[in-house]
PDB file of N, CA, C and O in Angstrom:
ATOM      1  N   MET A  78      13.236  13.368  -4.214  1.00  0.00           N
ATOM      2  CA  MET A  78      12.975  11.985  -3.403  1.00  0.00           C
ATOM      3  C   MET A  78      12.747  12.515  -1.901  1.00  0.00           C
ATOM      4  O   MET A  78      12.998  13.549  -1.419  1.00  0.00           O
ATOM      5  N   LEU A  79      11.775  11.600  -1.565  1.00  0.00           N
ATOM      6  CA  LEU A  79      11.170  11.735  -0.279  1.00  0.00           C
ATOM      7  C   LEU A  79      12.044  11.592   0.923  1.00  0.00           C
ATOM      8  O   LEU A  79      12.997  10.548   0.805  1.00  0.00           O
ATOM      9  N   ASP A  80      11.873  12.274   2.025  1.00  0.00           N
ATOM     10  CA  ASP A  80      12.686  12.166   3.066  1.00  0.00           C
ATOM     11  C   ASP A  80      12.174  10.714   3.732  1.00  0.00           C
ATOM     12  O   ASP A  80      11.089  10.403   4.001  1.00  0.00           O
ATOM     13  N   LYS A  81      13.184   9.698   3.880  1.00  0.00           N
ATOM     14  CA  LYS A  81      12.872   8.518   4.393  1.00  0.00           C
ATOM     15  C   LYS A  81      12.336   8.423   5.788  1.00  0.00           C
ATOM     16  O   LYS A  81      11.905   7.266   6.212  1.00  0.00           O
ATOM     17  N   SER A  82      12.315   9.639   6.628  1.00  0.00           N
ATOM     18  CA  SER A  82      11.752   9.647   7.811  1.00  0.00           C
ATOM     19  C   SER A  82      10.312  10.098   7.952  1.00  0.00           C
ATOM     20  O   SER A  82       9.664  10.214   8.794  1.00  0.00           O
ATOM     21  N   SER A  83       9.753  10.601   6.688  1.00  0.00           N
ATOM     22  CA  SER A  83       8.509  11.147   6.612  1.00  0.00           C
ATOM     23  C   SER A  83       7.336  10.074   6.443  1.00  0.00           C
ATOM     24  O   SER A  83       7.679   8.943   6.078  1.00  0.00           O
ATOM     25  N   GLU A  84       6.273  10.565   6.991  1.00  0.00           N
ATOM     26  CA  GLU A  84       5.090   9.657   7.125  1.00  0.00           C
ATOM     27  C   GLU A  84       4.591   9.482   5.507  1.00  0.00           C
ATOM     28  O   GLU A  84       4.423   8.159   5.275  1.00  0.00           O
ATOM     29  N   GLU A  85       4.650  10.219   4.558  1.00  0.00           N
ATOM     30  CA  GLU A  85       4.606   9.951   3.093  1.00  0.00           C
ATOM     31  C   GLU A  85       5.393   8.833   2.581  1.00  0.00           C
ATOM     32  O   GLU A  85       4.893   8.007   1.943  1.00  0.00           O
ATOM     33  N   TYR A  86       6.641   8.775   3.016  1.00  0.00           N
ATOM     34  CA  TYR A  86       7.523   7.607   2.478  1.00  0.00           C
ATOM     35  C   TYR A  86       7.068   6.421   3.236  1.00  0.00           C
ATOM     36  O   TYR A  86       7.007   5.297   2.534  1.00  0.00           O
ATOM     37  N   ARG A  87       6.869   6.418   4.391  1.00  0.00           N
ATOM     38  CA  ARG A  87       6.198   5.195   5.231  1.00  0.00           C
ATOM     39  C   ARG A  87       4.980   4.754   4.405  1.00  0.00           C
ATOM     40  O   ARG A  87       4.892   3.498   4.295  1.00  0.00           O
ATOM     41  N   HIS A  88       4.078   5.522   4.126  1.00  0.00           N
ATOM     42  CA  HIS A  88       3.035   5.101   3.511  1.00  0.00           C
ATOM     43  C   HIS A  88       3.161   4.544   2.276  1.00  0.00           C
ATOM     44  O   HIS A  88       2.594   3.436   1.910  1.00  0.00           O
ATOM     45  N   GLN A  89       4.008   5.085   1.451  1.00  0.00           N
ATOM     46  CA  GLN A  89       4.317   4.642   0.078  1.00  0.00           C
ATOM     47  C   GLN A  89       4.949   3.201   0.278  1.00  0.00           C
ATOM     48  O   GLN A  89       4.601   2.349  -0.618  1.00  0.00           O
ATOM     49  N   CYS A  90       5.871   3.009   1.207  1.00  0.00           N
ATOM     50  CA  CYS A  90       6.248   1.639   1.442  1.00  0.00           C
ATOM     51  C   CYS A  90       5.378   0.752   1.739  1.00  0.00           C
ATOM     52  O   CYS A  90       5.365  -0.466   1.374  1.00  0.00           O
ATOM     53  N   GLU A  91       4.372   1.053   2.666  1.00  0.00           N
ATOM     54  CA  GLU A  91       3.328   0.084   2.956  1.00  0.00           C
ATOM     55  C   GLU A  91       2.402  -0.250   1.907  1.00  0.00           C
ATOM     56  O   GLU A  91       2.045  -1.481   1.690  1.00  0.00           O
ATOM     57  N   VAL A  92       2.080   0.810   0.967  1.00  0.00           N
ATOM     58  CA  VAL A  92       1.478   0.535  -0.275  1.00  0.00           C
ATOM     59  C   VAL A  92       2.105  -0.635  -1.130  1.00  0.00           C
ATOM     60  O   VAL A  92       1.686  -1.455  -1.561  1.00  0.00           O
ATOM     61  N   ARG A  93       3.489  -0.246  -1.305  1.00  0.00           N
ATOM     62  CA  ARG A  93       4.080  -1.166  -2.132  1.00  0.00           C
ATOM     63  C   ARG A  93       4.018  -2.578  -1.655  1.00  0.00           C
ATOM     64  O   ARG A  93       4.117  -3.672  -2.345  1.00  0.00           O
ATOM     65  N   GLN A  94       4.242  -2.687  -0.232  1.00  0.00           N
ATOM     66  CA  GLN A  94       4.178  -4.068   0.380  1.00  0.00           C
ATOM     67  C   GLN A  94       2.904  -4.856   0.078  1.00  0.00           C
ATOM     68  O   GLN A  94       2.765  -5.890  -0.184  1.00  0.00           O
ATOM     69  N   VAL A  95       1.730  -3.974   0.277  1.00  0.00           N
ATOM     70  CA  VAL A  95       0.528  -4.658  -0.107  1.00  0.00           C
ATOM     71  C   VAL A  95       0.449  -5.009  -1.540  1.00  0.00           C
ATOM     72  O   VAL A  95      -0.203  -6.027  -1.688  1.00  0.00           O
ATOM     73  N   LEU A  96       0.824  -4.225  -2.251  1.00  0.00           N
ATOM     74  CA  LEU A  96       0.841  -4.653  -3.726  1.00  0.00           C
ATOM     75  C   LEU A  96       1.646  -5.742  -4.157  1.00  0.00           C
ATOM     76  O   LEU A  96       1.424  -6.509  -4.963  1.00  0.00           O
ATOM     77  N   ARG A  97       2.860  -6.042  -3.567  1.00  0.00           N
ATOM     78  CA  ARG A  97       3.665  -7.151  -3.515  1.00  0.00           C
ATOM     79  C   ARG A  97       2.804  -8.466  -2.940  1.00  0.00           C
ATOM     80  O   ARG A  97       2.815  -9.462  -3.799  1.00  0.00           O
ATOM     81  N   TRP A  98       2.236  -8.303  -2.040  1.00  0.00           N
ATOM     82  CA  TRP A  98       1.323  -9.328  -1.485  1.00  0.00           C
ATOM     83  C   TRP A  98       0.234  -9.792  -2.188  1.00  0.00           C
ATOM     84  O   TRP A  98      -0.147 -10.963  -2.487  1.00  0.00           O
ATOM     85  N   ARG A  99      -0.408  -8.727  -2.769  1.00  0.00           N
ATOM     86  CA  ARG A  99      -1.383  -8.956  -3.838  1.00  0.00           C
ATOM     87  C   ARG A  99      -1.058  -9.599  -5.035  1.00  0.00           C
ATOM     88  O   ARG A  99      -1.731 -10.498  -5.617  1.00  0.00           O
ATOM     89  N   ALA A 100       0.138  -9.299  -5.648  1.00  0.00           N
ATOM     90  CA  ALA A 100       0.643  -9.941  -6.760  1.00  0.00           C
ATOM     91  C   ALA A 100       0.965 -11.533  -6.418  1.00  0.00           C
ATOM     92  O   ALA A 100       0.793 -12.278  -7.252  1.00  0.00           O
ATOM     93  N   GLU A 101       1.523 -11.833  -5.061  1.00  0.00           N
ATOM     94  CA  GLU A 101       1.759 -13.087  -4.855  1.00  0.00           C
ATOM     95  C   GLU A 101       0.486 -14.003  -4.257  1.00  0.00           C
ATOM     96  O   GLU A 101       0.527 -15.058  -4.729  1.00  0.00           O
ATOM     97  N   ASP A 102      -0.325 -13.367  -3.474  1.00  0.00           N
ATOM     98  CA  ASP A 102      -1.391 -14.180  -2.998  1.00  0.00           C
ATOM     99  C   ASP A 102      -2.368 -13.078  -2.468  1.00  0.00           C
ATOM    100  O   ASP A 102      -2.198 -12.442  -1.473  1.00  0.00           O
ATOM    101  N   ARG A 103      -3.423 -12.847  -3.096  1.00  0.00           N
ATOM    102  CA  ARG A 103      -4.303 -11.830  -2.967  1.00  0.00           C
ATOM    103  C   ARG A 103      -4.965 -11.992  -1.683  1.00  0.00           C
ATOM    104  O   ARG A 103      -5.171 -10.816  -0.890  1.00  0.00           O
ATOM    105  N   SER A 104      -5.258 -12.934  -1.070  1.00  0.00           N
ATOM    106  CA  SER A 104      -5.787 -13.152   0.270  1.00  0.00           C
ATOM    107  C   SER A 104      -4.964 -12.523   1.516  1.00  0.00           C
ATOM    108  O   SER A 104      -5.385 -12.025   2.420  1.00  0.00           O
ATOM    109  N   LYS A 105      -3.593 -12.651   1.260  1.00  0.00           N
ATOM    110  CA  LYS A 105      -2.628 -12.037   2.265  1.00  0.00           C
ATOM    111  C   LYS A 105      -2.744 -10.435   2.385  1.00  0.00           C
ATOM    112  O   LYS A 105      -2.901  -9.827   3.310  1.00  0.00           O
ATOM    113  N   ALA A 106      -3.114  -9.625   1.114  1.00  0.00           N
ATOM    114  CA  ALA A 106      -3.268  -8.401   1.123  1.00  0.00           C
ATOM    115  C   ALA A 106      -4.586  -8.111   1.707  1.00  0.00           C
ATOM    116  O   ALA A 106      -4.681  -7.057   2.354  1.00  0.00           O
ATOM    117  N   ILE A 107      -5.660  -8.882   1.311  1.00  0.00           N
ATOM    118  CA  ILE A 107      -6.966  -8.639   1.835  1.00  0.00           C
ATOM    119  C   ILE A 107      -6.998  -8.714   3.474  1.00  0.00           C
ATOM    120  O   ILE A 107      -7.493  -7.888   4.141  1.00  0.00           O
ATOM    121  N   ASP A 108      -6.293  -9.707   3.923  1.00  0.00           N
ATOM    122  CA  ASP A 108      -6.211  -9.905   5.309  1.00  0.00           C
ATOM    123  C   ASP A 108      -5.379  -8.738   6.060  1.00  0.00           C
ATOM    124  O   ASP A 108      -5.745  -8.260   7.110  1.00  0.00           O
ATOM    125  N   TYR A 109      -4.351  -8.293   5.426  1.00  0.00           N
ATOM    126  CA  TYR A 109      -3.676  -7.205   6.044  1.00  0.00           C
ATOM    127  C   TYR A 109      -4.541  -5.946   6.066  1.00  0.00           C
ATOM    128  O   TYR A 109      -4.677  -5.249   7.168  1.00  0.00           O
ATOM    129  N   LEU A 110      -5.348  -5.728   5.000  1.00  0.00           N
ATOM    130  CA  LEU A 110      -6.114  -4.351   4.977  1.00  0.00           C
ATOM    131  C   LEU A 110      -7.174  -4.641   5.951  1.00  0.00           C
ATOM    132  O   LEU A 110      -7.610  -3.445   6.697  1.00  0.00           O
ATOM    133  N   ALA A 111      -7.773  -5.935   6.273  1.00  0.00           N
ATOM    134  CA  ALA A 111      -8.724  -5.893   7.252  1.00  0.00           C
ATOM    135  C   ALA A 111      -8.198  -5.797   8.623  1.00  0.00           C
ATOM    136  O   ALA A 111      -8.778  -5.091   9.496  1.00  0.00           O
ATOM    137  N   ASN A 112      -6.904  -6.219   8.962  1.00  0.00           N
ATOM    138  CA  ASN A 112      -6.390  -5.813  10.201  1.00  0.00           C
ATOM    139  C   ASN A 112      -6.000  -4.397  10.382  1.00  0.00           C
ATOM    140  O   ASN A 112      -6.094  -3.784  11.503  1.00  0.00           O
ATOM    141  N   VAL A 113      -5.543  -3.746   9.256  1.00  0.00           N
ATOM    142  CA  VAL A 113      -5.430  -2.179   9.240  1.00  0.00           C
ATOM    143  C   VAL A 113      -6.801  -1.553   9.675  1.00  0.00           C
ATOM    144  O   VAL A 113      -6.833  -0.704  10.569  1.00  0.00           O
ATOM    145  N   ARG A 114      -7.746  -1.914   9.158  1.00  0.00           N
ATOM    146  CA  ARG A 114      -9.029  -1.353   9.444  1.00  0.00           C
ATOM    147  C   ARG A 114      -9.502  -1.459  10.865  1.00  0.00           C
ATOM    148  O   ARG A 114      -9.938  -0.652  11.598  1.00  0.00           O
ATOM    149  N   GLN A 115      -9.202  -2.743  11.368  1.00  0.00           N
ATOM    150  CA  GLN A 115      -9.488  -3.080  12.794  1.00  0.00           C
ATOM    151  C   GLN A 115      -8.631  -2.326  13.735  1.00  0.00           C
ATOM    152  O   GLN A 115      -9.070  -1.713  14.778  1.00  0.00           O
ATOM    153  N   LYS A 116      -7.378  -2.242  13.432  1.00  0.00           N
ATOM    154  CA  LYS A 116      -6.501  -1.603  14.379  1.00  0.00           C
ATOM    155  C   LYS A 116      -6.280  -0.110  14.295  1.00  0.00           C
ATOM    156  O   LYS A 116      -6.081   0.575  15.187  1.00  0.00           O
ATOM    157  N   ARG A 117      -6.294   0.280  12.942  1.00  0.00           N
ATOM    158  CA  ARG A 117      -5.934   1.683  12.778  1.00  0.00           C
ATOM    159  C   ARG A 117      -7.370   2.559  12.209  1.00  0.00           C
ATOM    160  O   ARG A 117      -7.115   3.784  12.110  1.00  0.00           O
ATOM    161  N   GLY A 118      -8.376   1.941  12.066  1.00  0.00           N
ATOM    162  CA  GLY A 118      -9.574   2.686  11.861  1.00  0.00           C
ATOM    163  C   GLY A 118      -9.882   2.634  10.362  1.00  0.00           C
ATOM    164  O   GLY A 118      -9.040   2.389   9.381  1.00  0.00           O
ATOM    165  N   ASN A 119     -11.205   3.099  10.030  1.00  0.00           N
ATOM    166  CA  ASN A 119     -11.574   2.922   8.663  1.00  0.00           C
ATOM    167  C   ASN A 119     -11.015   3.998   7.844  1.00  0.00           C
ATOM    168  O   ASN A 119     -10.728   3.970   6.577  1.00  0.00           O
ATOM    169  N   THR A 120     -10.690   5.345   8.437  1.00  0.00           N
ATOM    170  CA  THR A 120     -10.111   6.472   7.576  1.00  0.00           C
ATOM    171  C   THR A 120      -8.637   5.988   6.939  1.00  0.00           C
ATOM    172  O   THR A 120      -8.377   6.112   5.913  1.00  0.00           O
ATOM    173  N   VAL A 121      -7.943   5.421   7.933  1.00  0.00           N
ATOM    174  CA  VAL A 121      -6.618   4.916   7.449  1.00  0.00           C
ATOM    175  C   VAL A 121      -6.662   3.867   6.479  1.00  0.00           C
ATOM    176  O   VAL A 121      -6.051   3.900   5.300  1.00  0.00           O
ATOM    177  N   ALA A 122      -7.556   2.873   6.788  1.00  0.00           N
ATOM    178  CA  ALA A 122      -7.720   1.832   5.897  1.00  0.00           C
ATOM    179  C   ALA A 122      -8.341   2.079   4.523  1.00  0.00           C
ATOM    180  O   ALA A 122      -7.896   1.674   3.549  1.00  0.00           O
ATOM    181  N   ASP A 123      -9.223   2.982   4.527  1.00  0.00           N
ATOM    182  CA  ASP A 123      -9.846   3.468   3.319  1.00  0.00           C
ATOM    183  C   ASP A 123      -8.761   4.129   2.361  1.00  0.00           C
ATOM    184  O   ASP A 123      -8.711   3.971   1.142  1.00  0.00           O
ATOM    185  N   GLN A 124      -7.940   5.107   3.010  1.00  0.00           N
ATOM    186  CA  GLN A 124      -6.902   5.666   2.362  1.00  0.00           C
ATOM    187  C   GLN A 124      -5.723   4.744   1.632  1.00  0.00           C
ATOM    188  O   GLN A 124      -5.425   4.907   0.512  1.00  0.00           O
ATOM    189  N   LEU A 125      -5.411   3.662   2.518  1.00  0.00           N
ATOM    190  CA  LEU A 125      -4.581   2.650   2.168  1.00  0.00           C
ATOM    191  C   LEU A 125      -5.125   1.889   0.928  1.00  0.00           C
ATOM    192  O   LEU A 125      -4.388   1.694  -0.172  1.00  0.00           O
ATOM    193  N   GLU A 126      -6.240   1.555   1.059  1.00  0.00           N
ATOM    194  CA  GLU A 126      -6.949   0.734  -0.017  1.00  0.00           C
ATOM    195  C   GLU A 126      -7.152   1.551  -1.223  1.00  0.00           C
ATOM    196  O   GLU A 126      -6.721   1.060  -2.292  1.00  0.00           O
ATOM    197  N   LYS A 127      -7.412   2.752  -1.111  1.00  0.00           N
ATOM    198  CA  LYS A 127      -7.664   3.709  -2.275  1.00  0.00           C
ATOM    199  C   LYS A 127      -6.249   3.860  -3.071  1.00  0.00           C
ATOM    200  O   LYS A 127      -6.043   3.680  -4.197  1.00  0.00           O
ATOM    201  N   ASP A 128      -5.121   4.085  -2.249  1.00  0.00           N
ATOM    202  CA  ASP A 128      -3.833   4.124  -2.913  1.00  0.00           C
ATOM    203  C   ASP A 128      -3.329   2.833  -3.226  1.00  0.00           C
ATOM    204  O   ASP A 128      -2.656   2.989  -4.513  1.00  0.00           O
ATOM    205  N   CYS A 129      -3.679   1.877  -2.948  1.00  0.00           N
ATOM    206  CA  CYS A 129      -3.235   0.443  -3.428  1.00  0.00           C
ATOM    207  C   CYS A 129      -3.940   0.364  -4.724  1.00  0.00           C
ATOM    208  O   CYS A 129      -3.428  -0.154  -5.709  1.00  0.00           O
ATOM    209  N   LYS A 130      -5.415   0.678  -4.638  1.00  0.00           N
ATOM    210  CA  LYS A 130      -5.940   0.265  -6.134  1.00  0.00           C
ATOM    211  C   LYS A 130      -5.520   1.272  -7.029  1.00  0.00           C
ATOM    212  O   LYS A 130      -5.332   0.922  -8.245  1.00  0.00           O
ATOM    213  N   GLU A 131      -5.200   2.676  -6.720  1.00  0.00           N
ATOM    214  CA  GLU A 131      -4.769   3.703  -7.889  1.00  0.00           C
ATOM    215  C   GLU A 131      -3.392   3.185  -8.246  1.00  0.00           C
ATOM    216  O   GLU A 131      -3.195   3.243  -9.496  1.00  0.00           O
ATOM    217  N   GLN A 132      -2.460   2.751  -7.409  1.00  0.00           N
ATOM    218  CA  GLN A 132      -1.209   2.192  -7.883  1.00  0.00           C
ATOM    219  C   GLN A 132      -1.306   1.147  -8.703  1.00  0.00           C
ATOM    220  O   GLN A 132      -0.413   0.853  -9.662  1.00  0.00           O
ATOM    221  N   TRP A 133      -2.011   0.165  -8.293  1.00  0.00           N
ATOM    222  CA  TRP A 133      -2.268  -1.212  -8.972  1.00  0.00           C
ATOM    223  C   TRP A 133      -2.758  -0.806 -10.371  1.00  0.00           C
ATOM    224  O   TRP A 133      -2.244  -1.392 -11.347  1.00  0.00           O
ATOM    225  N   SER A 134      -3.756   0.110 -10.585  1.00  0.00           N
ATOM    226  CA  SER A 134      -4.124   0.454 -11.833  1.00  0.00           C
ATOM    227  C   SER A 134      -3.123   1.073 -12.801  1.00  0.00           C
ATOM    228  O   SER A 134      -3.342   0.883 -13.898  1.00  0.00           O
ATOM    229  N   LYS A 135      -2.161   1.732 -12.120  1.00  0.00           N
ATOM    230  CA  LYS A 135      -1.181   2.296 -13.039  1.00  0.00           C
ATOM    231  C   LYS A 135      -0.028   1.362 -13.239  1.00  0.00           C
ATOM    232  O   LYS A 135       1.002   1.706 -13.824  1.00  0.00           O
ATOM    233  N   GLY A 136       0.008   0.208 -12.795  1.00  0.00           N
ATOM    234  CA  GLY A 136       0.863  -0.842 -13.124  1.00  0.00           C
ATOM    235  C   GLY A 136       2.021  -1.108 -12.075  1.00  0.00           C
ATOM    236  O   GLY A 136       2.729  -1.852 -12.325  1.00  0.00           O
ATOM    237  N   ASN A 137       1.738  -0.475 -10.917  1.00  0.00           N
ATOM    238  CA  ASN A 137       2.830  -0.746  -9.826  1.00  0.00           C
ATOM    239  C   ASN A 137       2.371  -2.009  -9.229  1.00  0.00           C
ATOM    240  O   ASN A 137       1.407  -2.331  -8.857  1.00  0.00           O
ATOM    241  N   ARG A 138       3.532  -2.797  -9.125  1.00  0.00           N
ATOM    242  CA  ARG A 138       3.472  -4.199  -8.554  1.00  0.00           C
ATOM    243  C   ARG A 138       4.166  -4.308  -7.217  1.00  0.00           C
ATOM    244  O   ARG A 138       4.393  -5.460  -6.906  1.00  0.00           O
ATOM    245  N   GLY A 139       4.653  -3.221  -6.638  1.00  0.00           N
ATOM    246  CA  GLY A 139       5.419  -3.234  -5.368  1.00  0.00           C
ATOM    247  C   GLY A 139       6.904  -3.129  -5.435  1.00  0.00           C
ATOM    248  O   GLY A 139       7.460  -3.470  -4.511  1.00  0.00           O
ATOM    249  N   ASP A 140       7.344  -2.864  -6.659  1.00  0.00           N
ATOM    250  CA  ASP A 140       8.836  -2.981  -6.730  1.00  0.00           C
ATOM    251  C   ASP A 140       9.312  -1.759  -5.861  1.00  0.00           C
ATOM    252  O   ASP A 140       8.757  -0.763  -5.839  1.00  0.00           O
ATOM    253  N   LYS A 141      10.604  -2.168  -5.250  1.00  0.00           N
ATOM    254  CA  LYS A 141      11.264  -1.111  -4.469  1.00  0.00           C
ATOM    255  C   LYS A 141      11.296   0.288  -5.303  1.00  0.00           C
ATOM    256  O   LYS A 141      11.763   0.467  -6.311  1.00  0.00           O
ATOM    257  N   GLY A 142      10.866   1.225  -4.577  1.00  0.00           N
ATOM    258  CA  GLY A 142      10.976   2.684  -5.009  1.00  0.00           C
ATOM    259  C   GLY A 142       9.987   3.049  -5.985  1.00  0.00           C
ATOM    260  O   GLY A 142      10.063   4.311  -6.474  1.00  0.00           O
ATOM    261  N   ASP A 143       9.124   2.178  -6.570  1.00  0.00           N
ATOM    262  CA  ASP A 143       8.224   2.479  -7.550  1.00  0.00           C
ATOM    263  C   ASP A 143       7.061   3.198  -7.051  1.00  0.00           C
ATOM    264  O   ASP A 143       6.251   2.824  -5.959  1.00  0.00           O
ATOM    265  N   TRP A 144       6.773   4.261  -7.414  1.00  0.00           N
ATOM    266  CA  TRP A 144       5.562   5.200  -7.155  1.00  0.00           C
ATOM    267  C   TRP A 144       5.166   5.910  -8.285  1.00  0.00           C
ATOM    268  O   TRP A 144       5.957   6.703  -8.852  1.00  0.00           O
ATOM    269  N   ARG A 145       3.954   5.831  -8.870  1.00  0.00           N
ATOM    270  CA  ARG A 145       3.508   6.304 -10.050  1.00  0.00           C
ATOM    271  C   ARG A 145       2.579   7.492  -9.943  1.00  0.00           C
ATOM    272  O   ARG A 145       1.558   7.353  -9.062  1.00  0.00           O
ATOM    273  N   GLU A 146       3.059   8.522 -10.466  1.00  0.00           N
ATOM    274  CA  GLU A 146       2.079   9.704 -10.289  1.00  0.00           C
ATOM    275  C   GLU A 146       0.962   9.794 -11.450  1.00  0.00           C
ATOM    276  O   GLU A 146       0.864   9.198 -12.417  1.00  0.00           O
TER     277      GLU A 146
END
């Protein structure tokens, strides 16, 4: 189990939240990713988008604690 104070854990939580938004209302997820790109830069946004796409393709829909290897 990841340390809940780690950056990796925070990132996984953020990915799961984006996936939940995508399942509910795709535009909300798209808007969030655009805001991340604007405020935190392309590198961070690209990684977040990549991880979201990867987790989505593995069937993760943002349930608490779900992370698929």
